């Protein structure tokens, strides 16, 4: 009898959480407001910190920079500069003076596409309101097709007044946690399209590996 009751309670709880994740009106309102504000930005330039927390609770941290313009982006991380003009991705490995060239689709990362870090919540997710305080709100996202993702949950921490993302936390299936914390954010700055293409001529002797 106890086992039957326990099973019923588990199923009831899972059903409730699924319903909330699919139809949480408070989370929808927060995400709609966030989306409306984000759509006013034609370009975004930001500095952020990426923290990787492993299963043993040890952490590594690195500072990064990103510029986006539509589906174009430039991402600067430790040892790499990654450029994308919306069609082609160049991964410049500084120490090796090497650039790896791929088509954008082939180079796609199912963990997080740099060009969509500020808009990833717009499609492909169920959502649930978590908590809020005087300054921030937190919403959890759950992939609609989890088998195609390396993470099972995304937590967005949002500035209530500015309607801007403060941090993105990815709960990975391997037990690690990746957190992207925004340090500076500038919207609608002037960013030329040349920022999103890699200039091989500026790097004498560079090795080019073209995988297209």
mmCIF file of C-alpha atoms in Angstrom:
data_model
loop_
_atom_site.group_PDB
_atom_site.id
_atom_site.type_symbol
_atom_site.label_atom_id
_atom_site.label_comp_id
_atom_site.label_asym_id
_atom_site.label_seq_id
_atom_site.Cartn_x
_atom_site.Cartn_y
_atom_site.Cartn_z
ATOM 1 C CA UNK A 1 0.000 0.000 0.000
ATOM 2 C CA UNK A 2 2.822 2.409 0.903
ATOM 3 C CA UNK A 3 4.557 1.739 -2.419
ATOM 4 C CA UNK A 4 1.337 2.470 -4.323
ATOM 5 C CA UNK A 5 0.808 5.703 -2.404
ATOM 6 C CA UNK A 6 4.421 6.757 -2.994
ATOM 7 C CA UNK A 7 4.130 6.063 -6.707
ATOM 8 C CA UNK A 8 0.889 8.050 -6.878
ATOM 9 C CA UNK A 9 2.472 11.022 -5.076
ATOM 10 C CA UNK A 10 5.517 10.973 -7.378
ATOM 11 C CA UNK A 11 3.328 10.859 -10.504
ATOM 12 C CA UNK A 12 1.096 13.616 -9.162
ATOM 13 C CA UNK A 13 4.116 15.808 -8.393
ATOM 14 C CA UNK A 14 5.677 15.223 -11.800
ATOM 15 C CA UNK A 15 2.386 16.028 -13.471
ATOM 16 C CA UNK A 16 2.113 19.254 -11.513
ATOM 17 C CA UNK A 17 5.654 20.346 -12.367
ATOM 18 C CA UNK A 18 5.124 19.579 -16.046
ATOM 19 C CA UNK A 19 1.929 21.620 -16.051
ATOM 20 C CA UNK A 20 3.623 24.545 -14.337
ATOM 21 C CA UNK A 21 6.601 24.386 -16.692
ATOM 22 C CA UNK A 22 4.282 24.503 -19.692
ATOM 23 C CA UNK A 23 1.772 27.087 -18.485
ATOM 24 C CA UNK A 24 3.325 29.370 -15.896
ATOM 25 C CA UNK A 25 1.708 32.799 -16.525
ATOM 26 C CA UNK A 26 4.113 34.690 -14.244
ATOM 27 C CA UNK A 27 7.147 33.255 -16.021
ATOM 28 C CA UNK A 28 5.553 34.039 -19.392
ATOM 29 C CA UNK A 29 4.966 37.657 -18.391
ATOM 30 C CA UNK A 30 8.591 38.041 -17.266
ATOM 31 C CA UNK A 31 9.943 36.459 -20.466
ATOM 32 C CA UNK A 32 7.602 38.523 -22.662
ATOM 33 C CA UNK A 33 8.836 41.731 -21.028
ATOM 34 C CA UNK A 34 12.428 40.581 -21.385
ATOM 35 C CA UNK A 35 11.860 39.730 -25.038
ATOM 36 C CA UNK A 36 10.233 43.079 -25.792
ATOM 37 C CA UNK A 37 13.208 44.942 -24.323
ATOM 38 C CA UNK A 38 15.816 42.705 -25.977
ATOM 39 C CA UNK A 39 14.230 43.212 -29.398
ATOM 40 C CA UNK A 40 15.004 46.935 -29.131
ATOM 41 C CA UNK A 41 18.725 46.124 -29.409
ATOM 42 C CA UNK A 42 20.148 45.937 -32.933
ATOM 43 C CA UNK A 43 23.575 45.177 -31.456
ATOM 44 C CA UNK A 44 24.848 43.978 -28.098
ATOM 45 C CA UNK A 45 28.311 44.275 -26.618
ATOM 46 C CA UNK A 46 28.949 42.590 -23.271
ATOM 47 C CA UNK A 47 31.635 41.352 -20.938
ATOM 48 C CA UNK A 48 30.881 38.288 -18.843
ATOM 49 C CA UNK A 49 32.420 35.706 -16.566
ATOM 50 C CA UNK A 50 31.994 31.995 -17.268
ATOM 51 C CA UNK A 51 32.200 29.737 -14.228
ATOM 52 C CA UNK A 52 32.394 25.955 -14.541
ATOM 53 C CA UNK A 53 31.461 24.023 -11.404
ATOM 54 C CA UNK A 54 32.361 20.342 -11.474
ATOM 55 C CA UNK A 55 30.729 17.486 -9.583
ATOM 56 C CA UNK A 56 33.348 17.727 -6.826
ATOM 57 C CA UNK A 57 32.330 21.415 -6.356
ATOM 58 C CA UNK A 58 35.674 22.694 -7.689
ATOM 59 C CA UNK A 59 35.326 25.760 -9.905
ATOM 60 C CA UNK A 60 37.190 27.389 -12.780
ATOM 61 C CA UNK A 61 36.468 30.901 -13.984
ATOM 62 C CA UNK A 62 37.335 32.815 -17.134
ATOM 63 C CA UNK A 63 36.482 36.290 -18.388
ATOM 64 C CA UNK A 64 35.052 36.672 -21.878
ATOM 65 C CA UNK A 65 33.716 39.291 -24.267
ATOM 66 C CA UNK A 66 30.976 39.065 -26.876
ATOM 67 C CA UNK A 67 29.560 41.246 -29.623
ATOM 68 C CA UNK A 68 26.362 40.314 -31.467
ATOM 69 C CA UNK A 69 24.484 41.771 -34.417
ATOM 70 C CA UNK A 70 21.579 39.648 -35.595
ATOM 71 C CA UNK A 71 23.029 36.167 -36.130
ATOM 72 C CA UNK A 72 26.582 37.517 -36.312
ATOM 73 C CA UNK A 73 28.906 37.384 -33.326
ATOM 74 C CA UNK A 74 32.466 37.724 -32.094
ATOM 75 C CA UNK A 75 33.393 35.821 -28.961
ATOM 76 C CA UNK A 76 36.678 36.285 -27.108
ATOM 77 C CA UNK A 77 37.515 33.567 -24.582
ATOM 78 C CA UNK A 78 40.757 32.290 -23.091
ATOM 79 C CA UNK A 79 43.079 31.359 -25.960
ATOM 80 C CA UNK A 80 40.452 31.800 -28.667
ATOM 81 C CA UNK A 81 38.773 34.442 -30.783
ATOM 82 C CA UNK A 82 35.663 33.130 -32.525
ATOM 83 C CA UNK A 83 34.115 35.062 -35.399
ATOM 84 C CA UNK A 84 30.814 34.407 -37.194
ATOM 85 C CA UNK A 85 29.336 36.439 -40.049
ATOM 86 C CA UNK A 86 26.091 34.484 -40.037
ATOM 87 C CA UNK A 87 27.358 31.895 -42.531
ATOM 88 C CA UNK A 88 30.941 31.020 -41.620
ATOM 89 C CA UNK A 89 32.649 30.481 -38.256
ATOM 90 C CA UNK A 90 36.365 31.151 -37.741
ATOM 91 C CA UNK A 91 37.979 29.813 -34.548
ATOM 92 C CA UNK A 92 41.336 31.534 -34.126
ATOM 93 C CA UNK A 93 43.651 29.702 -31.725
ATOM 94 C CA UNK A 94 46.133 32.391 -30.687
ATOM 95 C CA UNK A 95 48.894 30.261 -29.197
ATOM 96 C CA UNK A 96 49.047 27.976 -32.249
ATOM 97 C CA UNK A 97 48.518 30.822 -34.746
ATOM 98 C CA UNK A 98 45.880 28.622 -36.367
ATOM 99 C CA UNK A 99 42.341 29.266 -37.557
ATOM 100 C CA UNK A 100 39.709 26.561 -38.023
ATOM 101 C CA UNK A 101 36.981 27.441 -40.533
ATOM 102 C CA UNK A 102 33.527 25.814 -40.537
ATOM 103 C CA UNK A 103 30.053 26.468 -41.859
ATOM 104 C CA UNK A 104 27.878 28.030 -39.171
ATOM 105 C CA UNK A 105 25.454 25.082 -38.953
ATOM 106 C CA UNK A 106 28.269 22.534 -38.696
ATOM 107 C CA UNK A 107 29.903 24.579 -35.928
ATOM 108 C CA UNK A 108 26.714 24.922 -33.905
ATOM 109 C CA UNK A 109 26.992 24.169 -30.202
ATOM 110 C CA UNK A 110 23.934 22.540 -28.689
ATOM 111 C CA UNK A 111 24.991 23.778 -25.247
ATOM 112 C CA UNK A 112 24.817 27.475 -26.071
ATOM 113 C CA UNK A 113 25.040 29.409 -29.303
ATOM 114 C CA UNK A 114 26.923 32.663 -28.599
ATOM 115 C CA UNK A 115 24.654 34.687 -30.895
ATOM 116 C CA UNK A 116 21.559 33.642 -28.918
ATOM 117 C CA UNK A 117 22.789 33.916 -25.331
ATOM 118 C CA UNK A 118 20.421 36.861 -24.775
ATOM 119 C CA UNK A 119 17.451 35.386 -26.695
ATOM 120 C CA UNK A 120 17.709 31.616 -26.206
ATOM 121 C CA UNK A 121 14.513 31.575 -24.112
ATOM 122 C CA UNK A 122 12.315 32.676 -27.039
ATOM 123 C CA UNK A 123 11.639 29.212 -28.469
ATOM 124 C CA UNK A 124 12.171 25.548 -27.743
ATOM 125 C CA UNK A 125 11.585 25.757 -23.982
ATOM 126 C CA UNK A 126 8.967 25.212 -21.320
ATOM 127 C CA UNK A 127 9.301 27.641 -18.444
ATOM 128 C CA UNK A 128 8.609 28.048 -14.733
ATOM 129 C CA UNK A 129 8.836 31.011 -12.360
ATOM 130 C CA UNK A 130 11.274 30.325 -9.509
ATOM 131 C CA UNK A 131 11.659 33.332 -7.248
ATOM 132 C CA UNK A 132 12.141 37.079 -7.024
ATOM 133 C CA UNK A 133 13.369 39.757 -4.670
ATOM 134 C CA UNK A 134 13.312 43.545 -4.793
ATOM 135 C CA UNK A 135 15.787 43.693 -7.681
ATOM 136 C CA UNK A 136 15.788 40.393 -9.575
ATOM 137 C CA UNK A 137 13.611 37.570 -10.880
ATOM 138 C CA UNK A 138 14.575 33.979 -11.676
ATOM 139 C CA UNK A 139 12.931 31.771 -14.298
ATOM 140 C CA UNK A 140 13.785 28.149 -15.118
ATOM 141 C CA UNK A 141 13.717 26.879 -18.698
ATOM 142 C CA UNK A 142 13.385 23.231 -19.745
ATOM 143 C CA UNK A 143 14.195 22.084 -23.317
ATOM 144 C CA UNK A 144 11.214 20.765 -25.253
ATOM 145 C CA UNK A 145 13.575 18.304 -26.949
ATOM 146 C CA UNK A 146 15.946 17.368 -24.108
ATOM 147 C CA UNK A 147 17.544 14.479 -26.029
ATOM 148 C CA UNK A 148 19.120 17.023 -28.371
ATOM 149 C CA UNK A 149 20.694 19.110 -25.596
ATOM 150 C CA UNK A 150 23.650 18.654 -23.281
ATOM 151 C CA UNK A 151 21.781 20.461 -20.483
ATOM 152 C CA UNK A 152 18.460 19.712 -18.771
ATOM 153 C CA UNK A 153 17.715 23.088 -17.148
ATOM 154 C CA UNK A 154 18.557 26.749 -17.732
ATOM 155 C CA UNK A 155 18.105 29.348 -15.001
ATOM 156 C CA UNK A 156 17.798 32.984 -16.055
ATOM 157 C CA UNK A 157 18.416 35.696 -13.465
ATOM 158 C CA UNK A 158 16.839 38.944 -14.687
ATOM 159 C CA UNK A 159 17.103 42.592 -13.639
ATOM 160 C CA UNK A 160 13.513 43.609 -12.816
ATOM 161 C CA UNK A 161 13.924 47.288 -13.635
ATOM 162 C CA UNK A 162 16.161 47.095 -16.712
ATOM 163 C CA UNK A 163 14.571 43.908 -18.127
ATOM 164 C CA UNK A 164 18.023 42.522 -18.843
ATOM 165 C CA UNK A 165 19.621 39.152 -18.204
ATOM 166 C CA UNK A 166 22.090 39.219 -15.315
ATOM 167 C CA UNK A 167 23.171 35.590 -15.534
ATOM 168 C CA UNK A 168 22.485 32.355 -17.395
ATOM 169 C CA UNK A 169 23.048 29.074 -15.547
ATOM 170 C CA UNK A 170 23.169 25.798 -17.486
ATOM 171 C CA UNK A 171 22.585 22.605 -15.496
ATOM 172 C CA UNK A 172 24.423 20.022 -17.602
ATOM 173 C CA UNK A 173 23.512 16.349 -17.907
ATOM 174 C CA UNK A 174 27.028 15.340 -16.845
ATOM 175 C CA UNK A 175 26.473 16.976 -13.448
ATOM 176 C CA UNK A 176 28.498 20.126 -14.093
ATOM 177 C CA UNK A 177 27.081 23.663 -13.958
ATOM 178 C CA UNK A 178 28.041 26.451 -16.356
ATOM 179 C CA UNK A 179 27.208 29.984 -15.256
ATOM 180 C CA UNK A 180 27.534 33.057 -17.465
ATOM 181 C CA UNK A 181 27.445 36.233 -15.366
ATOM 182 C CA UNK A 182 27.096 39.515 -17.238
ATOM 183 C CA UNK A 183 29.525 42.191 -15.997
ATOM 184 C CA UNK A 184 28.913 44.975 -18.546
ATOM 185 C CA UNK A 185 26.167 45.352 -21.151
ATOM 186 C CA UNK A 186 25.814 47.933 -23.950
ATOM 187 C CA UNK A 187 22.950 47.808 -26.419
ATOM 188 C CA UNK A 188 22.634 49.533 -29.811
ATOM 189 C CA UNK A 189 26.295 50.463 -30.116
ATOM 190 C CA UNK A 190 27.928 50.965 -33.500
ATOM 191 C CA UNK A 191 29.548 47.644 -34.458
ATOM 192 C CA UNK A 192 30.799 47.327 -38.078
ATOM 193 C CA UNK A 193 30.201 44.052 -39.931
ATOM 194 C CA UNK A 194 33.974 43.670 -40.352
ATOM 195 C CA UNK A 195 34.139 42.806 -36.638
ATOM 196 C CA UNK A 196 32.494 39.468 -37.446
ATOM 197 C CA UNK A 197 34.937 38.182 -40.063
ATOM 198 C CA UNK A 198 38.468 36.924 -39.492
ATOM 199 C CA UNK A 199 41.263 38.586 -41.449
ATOM 200 C CA UNK A 200 43.947 35.995 -42.195
ATOM 201 C CA UNK A 201 46.181 38.662 -43.762
ATOM 202 C CA UNK A 202 46.577 40.271 -40.350
ATOM 203 C CA UNK A 203 48.289 37.103 -39.061
ATOM 204 C CA UNK A 204 51.448 36.276 -41.076
ATOM 205 C CA UNK A 205 52.292 32.576 -41.231
ATOM 206 C CA UNK A 206 48.908 31.495 -39.897
ATOM 207 C CA UNK A 207 47.814 27.897 -40.466
ATOM 208 C CA UNK A 208 44.311 27.577 -41.967
ATOM 209 C CA UNK A 209 42.245 24.412 -41.508
ATOM 210 C CA UNK A 210 39.177 24.757 -43.729
ATOM 211 C CA UNK A 211 36.521 22.172 -42.806
ATOM 212 C CA UNK A 212 33.754 23.499 -45.056
#
